[in-house]
């Protein structure tokens, strides 16, 4: 079963590790996060760069911060199973980490993380599934266009990705912002999603909203949502202080503290490119559009099985309550002792829940796997 690997490399592969006191200068109490065309599939680009994406950013090399090769403290044998790939679909380049054998399983991270959030559960899942952990549009090494952050577009990105990888039907696991994206994917493309597991978020236009003026605890948990929706001023306030803002988010949403190297890694990713902040806020800035979309989606309940996961020290049963408003077949799961970051705080408990939920899909999928597209390497 997964465990946090030992601290074998104090530089984490990308320079001296940021001391905890610098990552977390401010920590409070309580917080809660919440058409296929022109497809090209490539392996990690060769050293020396590559062709620029349509958005002007060169394709990262194997040594780039954000790839598997530069991810710190991965579980033993991780790089023998998983590789970084870049998939060009409809003008958007998406970074994915792929490995394993079996029916396809798409992992969709939340804010402000990347594919790396799933690292502790990926090796075990890869024994029975072809695991695809994606960097969402605007996040990590995926392109960061100016628009397209509503959940309909984000779900379309993932359908195009899975088309390019050769997977017609697949299961989805989404955490935080990956929960409303996963819901949109299942609602907008019900013929593509076999099973949906979601964790630790709300659904716009579905989950009841608290009043604007509420308790201090609720304010501590939710203030980042209206802040992230602002245009420009939030970037101006956070830029150069990424360690304060994002460090506070990671510290106050966790019941079991995330390791320093993981927080440092996420912060460095968010500070590594000027457009990274804009991309990270994109989902929140598109909420008006997503709300209108969810108003239509909720008229038709999801028919596929849904696993709704909450951390006992965070959203708890609220995830199940939300999903019961939009799906026929919902299995609630509360993970004891976990805060918001369930895949990192409680990987063994999360794996147990996912394994039981996905077992019927695994059994069926072993007999009818989709072929995987053969990658062309740059």
PDB file of N, CA and C in Angstrom, residues 179-244:
ATOM      1  N   UNK A 179     -14.132  17.580  -9.429  1.00  0.00           N
ATOM      2  CA  UNK A 179     -15.479  17.048  -9.195  1.00  0.00           C
ATOM      3  C   UNK A 179     -16.487  17.700 -10.135  1.00  0.00           C
ATOM      4  N   UNK A 180     -16.620  19.038 -10.199  1.00  0.00           N
ATOM      5  CA  UNK A 180     -17.552  19.609 -11.172  1.00  0.00           C
ATOM      6  C   UNK A 180     -17.150  19.357 -12.619  1.00  0.00           C
ATOM      7  N   UNK A 181     -15.854  19.236 -12.887  1.00  0.00           N
ATOM      8  CA  UNK A 181     -15.432  18.893 -14.252  1.00  0.00           C
ATOM      9  C   UNK A 181     -15.862  17.455 -14.572  1.00  0.00           C
ATOM     10  N   UNK A 182     -15.642  16.539 -13.617  1.00  0.00           N
ATOM     11  CA  UNK A 182     -16.070  15.157 -13.812  1.00  0.00           C
ATOM     12  C   UNK A 182     -17.578  15.050 -13.968  1.00  0.00           C
ATOM     13  N   UNK A 183     -18.334  15.834 -13.193  1.00  0.00           N
ATOM     14  CA  UNK A 183     -19.790  15.849 -13.328  1.00  0.00           C
ATOM     15  C   UNK A 183     -20.197  16.319 -14.717  1.00  0.00           C
ATOM     16  N   UNK A 184     -19.576  17.384 -15.197  1.00  0.00           N
ATOM     17  CA  UNK A 184     -19.878  17.882 -16.540  1.00  0.00           C
ATOM     18  C   UNK A 184     -19.547  16.839 -17.591  1.00  0.00           C
ATOM     19  N   UNK A 185     -18.435  16.150 -17.418  1.00  0.00           N
ATOM     20  CA  UNK A 185     -18.029  15.113 -18.364  1.00  0.00           C
ATOM     21  C   UNK A 185     -19.073  13.994 -18.412  1.00  0.00           C
ATOM     22  N   UNK A 186     -19.550  13.573 -17.241  1.00  0.00           N
ATOM     23  CA  UNK A 186     -20.544  12.500 -17.189  1.00  0.00           C
ATOM     24  C   UNK A 186     -21.904  12.963 -17.702  1.00  0.00           C
ATOM     25  N   UNK A 187     -22.262  14.216 -17.415  1.00  0.00           N
ATOM     26  CA  UNK A 187     -23.569  14.731 -17.837  1.00  0.00           C
ATOM     27  C   UNK A 187     -23.602  15.057 -19.324  1.00  0.00           C
ATOM     28  N   UNK A 188     -22.521  15.639 -19.835  1.00  0.00           N
ATOM     29  CA  UNK A 188     -22.483  16.060 -21.238  1.00  0.00           C
ATOM     30  C   UNK A 188     -22.139  14.913 -22.177  1.00  0.00           C
ATOM     31  N   UNK A 189     -21.440  13.898 -21.662  1.00  0.00           N
ATOM     32  CA  UNK A 189     -20.993  12.769 -22.488  1.00  0.00           C
ATOM     33  C   UNK A 189     -21.292  11.456 -21.766  1.00  0.00           C
ATOM     34  N   UNK A 190     -22.557  11.177 -21.474  1.00  0.00           N
ATOM     35  CA  UNK A 190     -22.891  10.000 -20.661  1.00  0.00           C
ATOM     36  C   UNK A 190     -22.531   8.674 -21.321  1.00  0.00           C
ATOM     37  N   UNK A 191     -22.401   8.687 -22.648  1.00  0.00           N
ATOM     38  CA  UNK A 191     -22.025   7.455 -23.343  1.00  0.00           C
ATOM     39  C   UNK A 191     -20.551   7.125 -23.195  1.00  0.00           C
ATOM     40  N   UNK A 192     -19.756   8.068 -22.684  1.00  0.00           N
ATOM     41  CA  UNK A 192     -18.313   7.858 -22.578  1.00  0.00           C
ATOM     42  C   UNK A 192     -17.886   7.432 -21.168  1.00  0.00           C
ATOM     43  N   UNK A 193     -18.651   7.801 -20.154  1.00  0.00           N
ATOM     44  CA  UNK A 193     -18.236   7.584 -18.760  1.00  0.00           C
ATOM     45  C   UNK A 193     -18.950   6.364 -18.190  1.00  0.00           C
ATOM     46  N   UNK A 194     -18.174   5.347 -17.809  1.00  0.00           N
ATOM     47  CA  UNK A 194     -18.741   4.124 -17.253  1.00  0.00           C
ATOM     48  C   UNK A 194     -19.091   4.297 -15.784  1.00  0.00           C
ATOM     49  N   UNK A 195     -18.168   4.871 -15.022  1.00  0.00           N
ATOM     50  CA  UNK A 195     -18.371   5.127 -13.595  1.00  0.00           C
ATOM     51  C   UNK A 195     -17.691   6.431 -13.232  1.00  0.00           C
ATOM     52  N   UNK A 196     -18.254   7.128 -12.242  1.00  0.00           N
ATOM     53  CA  UNK A 196     -17.736   8.426 -11.826  1.00  0.00           C
ATOM     54  C   UNK A 196     -17.524   8.434 -10.318  1.00  0.00           C
ATOM     55  N   UNK A 197     -16.294   8.749  -9.897  1.00  0.00           N
ATOM     56  CA  UNK A 197     -15.991   8.959  -8.485  1.00  0.00           C
ATOM     57  C   UNK A 197     -15.573  10.416  -8.306  1.00  0.00           C
ATOM     58  N   UNK A 198     -16.141  11.081  -7.317  1.00  0.00           N
ATOM     59  CA  UNK A 198     -15.846  12.500  -7.094  1.00  0.00           C
ATOM     60  C   UNK A 198     -15.556  12.722  -5.619  1.00  0.00           C
ATOM     61  N   UNK A 199     -14.792  13.771  -5.340  1.00  0.00           N
ATOM     62  CA  UNK A 199     -14.392  14.023  -3.960  1.00  0.00           C
ATOM     63  C   UNK A 199     -14.259  15.506  -3.670  1.00  0.00           C
ATOM     64  N   UNK A 200     -14.738  15.921  -2.501  1.00  0.00           N
ATOM     65  CA  UNK A 200     -14.359  17.154  -1.828  1.00  0.00           C
ATOM     66  C   UNK A 200     -14.575  18.435  -2.633  1.00  0.00           C
ATOM     67  N   UNK A 201     -15.812  18.655  -3.092  1.00  0.00           N
ATOM     68  CA  UNK A 201     -16.121  19.914  -3.766  1.00  0.00           C
ATOM     69  C   UNK A 201     -17.616  20.147  -3.742  1.00  0.00           C
ATOM     70  N   UNK A 202     -18.030  21.218  -4.382  1.00  0.00           N
ATOM     71  CA  UNK A 202     -19.432  21.546  -4.566  1.00  0.00           C
ATOM     72  C   UNK A 202     -19.735  21.528  -6.061  1.00  0.00           C
ATOM     73  N   UNK A 203     -21.014  21.600  -6.402  1.00  0.00           N
ATOM     74  CA  UNK A 203     -21.409  21.740  -7.799  1.00  0.00           C
ATOM     75  C   UNK A 203     -22.111  23.077  -7.974  1.00  0.00           C
ATOM     76  N   UNK A 204     -21.602  23.952  -8.827  1.00  0.00           N
ATOM     77  CA  UNK A 204     -22.279  25.223  -9.078  1.00  0.00           C
ATOM     78  C   UNK A 204     -23.728  24.991  -9.514  1.00  0.00           C
ATOM     79  N   UNK A 205     -24.641  25.791  -8.964  1.00  0.00           N
ATOM     80  CA  UNK A 205     -26.073  25.732  -9.272  1.00  0.00           C
ATOM     81  C   UNK A 205     -26.752  24.506  -8.689  1.00  0.00           C
ATOM     82  N   UNK A 206     -26.016  23.669  -7.959  1.00  0.00           N
ATOM     83  CA  UNK A 206     -26.602  22.473  -7.356  1.00  0.00           C
ATOM     84  C   UNK A 206     -26.448  22.526  -5.835  1.00  0.00           C
ATOM     85  N   UNK A 207     -25.225  22.672  -5.352  1.00  0.00           N
ATOM     86  CA  UNK A 207     -24.969  22.720  -3.915  1.00  0.00           C
ATOM     87  C   UNK A 207     -25.492  24.036  -3.343  1.00  0.00           C
ATOM     88  N   UNK A 208     -26.304  24.002  -2.292  1.00  0.00           N
ATOM     89  CA  UNK A 208     -26.782  25.245  -1.680  1.00  0.00           C
ATOM     90  C   UNK A 208     -25.611  26.105  -1.201  1.00  0.00           C
ATOM     91  N   UNK A 209     -25.686  27.405  -1.460  1.00  0.00           N
ATOM     92  CA  UNK A 209     -24.614  28.322  -1.067  1.00  0.00           C
ATOM     93  C   UNK A 209     -24.896  28.924   0.306  1.00  0.00           C
ATOM     94  N   UNK A 210     -23.849  29.126   1.113  1.00  0.00           N
ATOM     95  CA  UNK A 210     -24.040  29.794   2.401  1.00  0.00           C
ATOM     96  C   UNK A 210     -24.287  31.280   2.182  1.00  0.00           C
ATOM     97  N   UNK A 211     -24.833  31.990   3.179  1.00  0.00           N
ATOM     98  CA  UNK A 211     -25.026  33.443   3.036  1.00  0.00           C
ATOM     99  C   UNK A 211     -23.691  34.162   2.914  1.00  0.00           C
ATOM    100  N   UNK A 212     -23.732  35.356   2.325  1.00  0.00           N
ATOM    101  CA  UNK A 212     -22.495  36.104   2.116  1.00  0.00           C
ATOM    102  C   UNK A 212     -21.812  36.407   3.450  1.00  0.00           C
ATOM    103  N   UNK A 213     -22.586  36.779   4.442  1.00  0.00           N
ATOM    104  CA  UNK A 213     -22.038  37.031   5.767  1.00  0.00           C
ATOM    105  C   UNK A 213     -22.433  35.859   6.653  1.00  0.00           C
ATOM    106  N   UNK A 214     -21.433  35.067   7.031  1.00  0.00           N
ATOM    107  CA  UNK A 214     -21.691  33.872   7.824  1.00  0.00           C
ATOM    108  C   UNK A 214     -20.681  33.821   8.956  1.00  0.00           C
ATOM    109  N   UNK A 215     -20.464  32.652   9.510  1.00  0.00           N
ATOM    110  CA  UNK A 215     -19.535  32.524  10.621  1.00  0.00           C
ATOM    111  C   UNK A 215     -18.103  32.713  10.146  1.00  0.00           C
ATOM    112  N   UNK A 216     -17.227  32.991  11.083  1.00  0.00           N
ATOM    113  CA  UNK A 216     -15.812  33.161  10.741  1.00  0.00           C
ATOM    114  C   UNK A 216     -15.243  31.861  10.178  1.00  0.00           C
ATOM    115  N   UNK A 217     -15.700  30.720  10.698  1.00  0.00           N
ATOM    116  CA  UNK A 217     -15.192  29.446  10.214  1.00  0.00           C
ATOM    117  C   UNK A 217     -15.575  29.234   8.748  1.00  0.00           C
ATOM    118  N   UNK A 218     -16.837  29.516   8.400  1.00  0.00           N
ATOM    119  CA  UNK A 218     -17.258  29.383   7.003  1.00  0.00           C
ATOM    120  C   UNK A 218     -16.483  30.350   6.124  1.00  0.00           C
ATOM    121  N   UNK A 219     -16.280  31.566   6.606  1.00  0.00           N
ATOM    122  CA  UNK A 219     -15.521  32.545   5.826  1.00  0.00           C
ATOM    123  C   UNK A 219     -14.096  32.055   5.574  1.00  0.00           C
ATOM    124  N   UNK A 220     -13.460  31.501   6.591  1.00  0.00           N
ATOM    125  CA  UNK A 220     -12.108  30.972   6.435  1.00  0.00           C
ATOM    126  C   UNK A 220     -12.077  29.871   5.375  1.00  0.00           C
ATOM    127  N   UNK A 221     -13.138  29.078   5.332  1.00  0.00           N
ATOM    128  CA  UNK A 221     -13.155  27.950   4.409  1.00  0.00           C
ATOM    129  C   UNK A 221     -13.445  28.366   2.971  1.00  0.00           C
ATOM    130  N   UNK A 222     -14.217  29.417   2.787  1.00  0.00           N
ATOM    131  CA  UNK A 222     -14.742  29.705   1.443  1.00  0.00           C
ATOM    132  C   UNK A 222     -14.262  31.012   0.827  1.00  0.00           C
ATOM    133  N   UNK A 223     -13.498  31.823   1.539  1.00  0.00           N
ATOM    134  CA  UNK A 223     -13.173  33.153   1.022  1.00  0.00           C
ATOM    135  C   UNK A 223     -12.375  33.111  -0.269  1.00  0.00           C
ATOM    136  N   UNK A 224     -11.628  32.016  -0.495  1.00  0.00           N
ATOM    137  CA  UNK A 224     -10.802  31.951  -1.697  1.00  0.00           C
ATOM    138  C   UNK A 224     -11.636  31.866  -2.972  1.00  0.00           C
ATOM    139  N   UNK A 225     -12.901  31.418  -2.862  1.00  0.00           N
ATOM    140  CA  UNK A 225     -13.716  31.273  -4.070  1.00  0.00           C
ATOM    141  C   UNK A 225     -14.035  32.639  -4.682  1.00  0.00           C
ATOM    142  N   UNK A 226     -14.623  33.600  -3.940  1.00  0.00           N
ATOM    143  CA  UNK A 226     -14.818  34.923  -4.553  1.00  0.00           C
ATOM    144  C   UNK A 226     -13.503  35.626  -4.881  1.00  0.00           C
ATOM    145  N   UNK A 227     -12.464  35.387  -4.083  1.00  0.00           N
ATOM    146  CA  UNK A 227     -11.167  36.002  -4.390  1.00  0.00           C
ATOM    147  C   UNK A 227     -10.629  35.501  -5.719  1.00  0.00           C
ATOM    148  N   UNK A 228     -10.701  34.196  -5.945  1.00  0.00           N
ATOM    149  CA  UNK A 228     -10.171  33.630  -7.185  1.00  0.00           C
ATOM    150  C   UNK A 228     -10.959  34.071  -8.404  1.00  0.00           C
ATOM    151  N   UNK A 229     -12.224  34.485  -8.219  1.00  0.00           N
ATOM    152  CA  UNK A 229     -13.050  34.916  -9.351  1.00  0.00           C
ATOM    153  C   UNK A 229     -12.713  36.324  -9.826  1.00  0.00           C
ATOM    154  N   UNK A 230     -11.993  37.075  -9.034  1.00  0.00           N
ATOM    155  CA  UNK A 230     -11.651  38.449  -9.419  1.00  0.00           C
ATOM    156  C   UNK A 230     -10.812  38.456 -10.694  1.00  0.00           C
ATOM    157  N   UNK A 231     -10.842  39.573 -11.400  1.00  0.00           N
ATOM    158  CA  UNK A 231     -10.024  39.710 -12.599  1.00  0.00           C
ATOM    159  C   UNK A 231      -8.828  40.600 -12.290  1.00  0.00           C
ATOM    160  N   UNK A 232      -7.674  40.104 -12.582  1.00  0.00           N
ATOM    161  CA  UNK A 232      -6.400  40.834 -12.522  1.00  0.00           C
ATOM    162  C   UNK A 232      -5.908  41.138 -11.114  1.00  0.00           C
ATOM    163  N   UNK A 233      -6.742  41.744 -10.274  1.00  0.00           N
ATOM    164  CA  UNK A 233      -6.234  42.187  -8.987  1.00  0.00           C
ATOM    165  C   UNK A 233      -5.748  41.008  -8.143  1.00  0.00           C
ATOM    166  N   UNK A 234      -6.385  39.855  -8.267  1.00  0.00           N
ATOM    167  CA  UNK A 234      -5.906  38.710  -7.474  1.00  0.00           C
ATOM    168  C   UNK A 234      -4.523  38.271  -7.933  1.00  0.00           C
ATOM    169  N   UNK A 235      -4.282  38.324  -9.237  1.00  0.00           N
ATOM    170  CA  UNK A 235      -2.946  37.992  -9.734  1.00  0.00           C
ATOM    171  C   UNK A 235      -1.920  38.984  -9.214  1.00  0.00           C
ATOM    172  N   UNK A 236      -2.275  40.259  -9.197  1.00  0.00           N
ATOM    173  CA  UNK A 236      -1.347  41.285  -8.723  1.00  0.00           C
ATOM    174  C   UNK A 236      -1.032  41.099  -7.242  1.00  0.00           C
ATOM    175  N   UNK A 237      -2.031  40.676  -6.484  1.00  0.00           N
ATOM    176  CA  UNK A 237      -1.814  40.500  -5.052  1.00  0.00           C
ATOM    177  C   UNK A 237      -1.017  39.239  -4.733  1.00  0.00           C
ATOM    178  N   UNK A 238      -1.186  38.185  -5.538  1.00  0.00           N
ATOM    179  CA  UNK A 238      -0.539  36.904  -5.244  1.00  0.00           C
ATOM    180  C   UNK A 238       0.844  36.798  -5.860  1.00  0.00           C
ATOM    181  N   UNK A 239       1.055  37.417  -7.028  1.00  0.00           N
ATOM    182  CA  UNK A 239       2.337  37.256  -7.716  1.00  0.00           C
ATOM    183  C   UNK A 239       3.490  37.723  -6.819  1.00  0.00           C
ATOM    184  N   UNK A 240       4.473  36.866  -6.689  1.00  0.00           N
ATOM    185  CA  UNK A 240       5.598  37.145  -5.810  1.00  0.00           C
ATOM    186  C   UNK A 240       5.348  36.712  -4.379  1.00  0.00           C
ATOM    187  N   UNK A 241       4.071  36.370  -4.083  1.00  0.00           N
ATOM    188  CA  UNK A 241       3.703  35.900  -2.743  1.00  0.00           C
ATOM    189  C   UNK A 241       3.004  34.541  -2.837  1.00  0.00           C
ATOM    190  N   UNK A 242       3.310  33.798  -3.897  1.00  0.00           N
ATOM    191  CA  UNK A 242       2.656  32.507  -4.095  1.00  0.00           C
ATOM    192  C   UNK A 242       2.834  31.591  -2.887  1.00  0.00           C
ATOM    193  N   UNK A 243       4.010  31.675  -2.253  1.00  0.00           N
ATOM    194  CA  UNK A 243       4.256  30.815  -1.090  1.00  0.00           C
ATOM    195  C   UNK A 243       3.308  31.139   0.055  1.00  0.00           C
ATOM    196  N   UNK A 244       2.937  32.401   0.204  1.00  0.00           N
ATOM    197  CA  UNK A 244       2.018  32.783   1.280  1.00  0.00           C
ATOM    198  C   UNK A 244       0.597  32.304   0.957  1.00  0.00           C
TER     199      UNK A 244
END
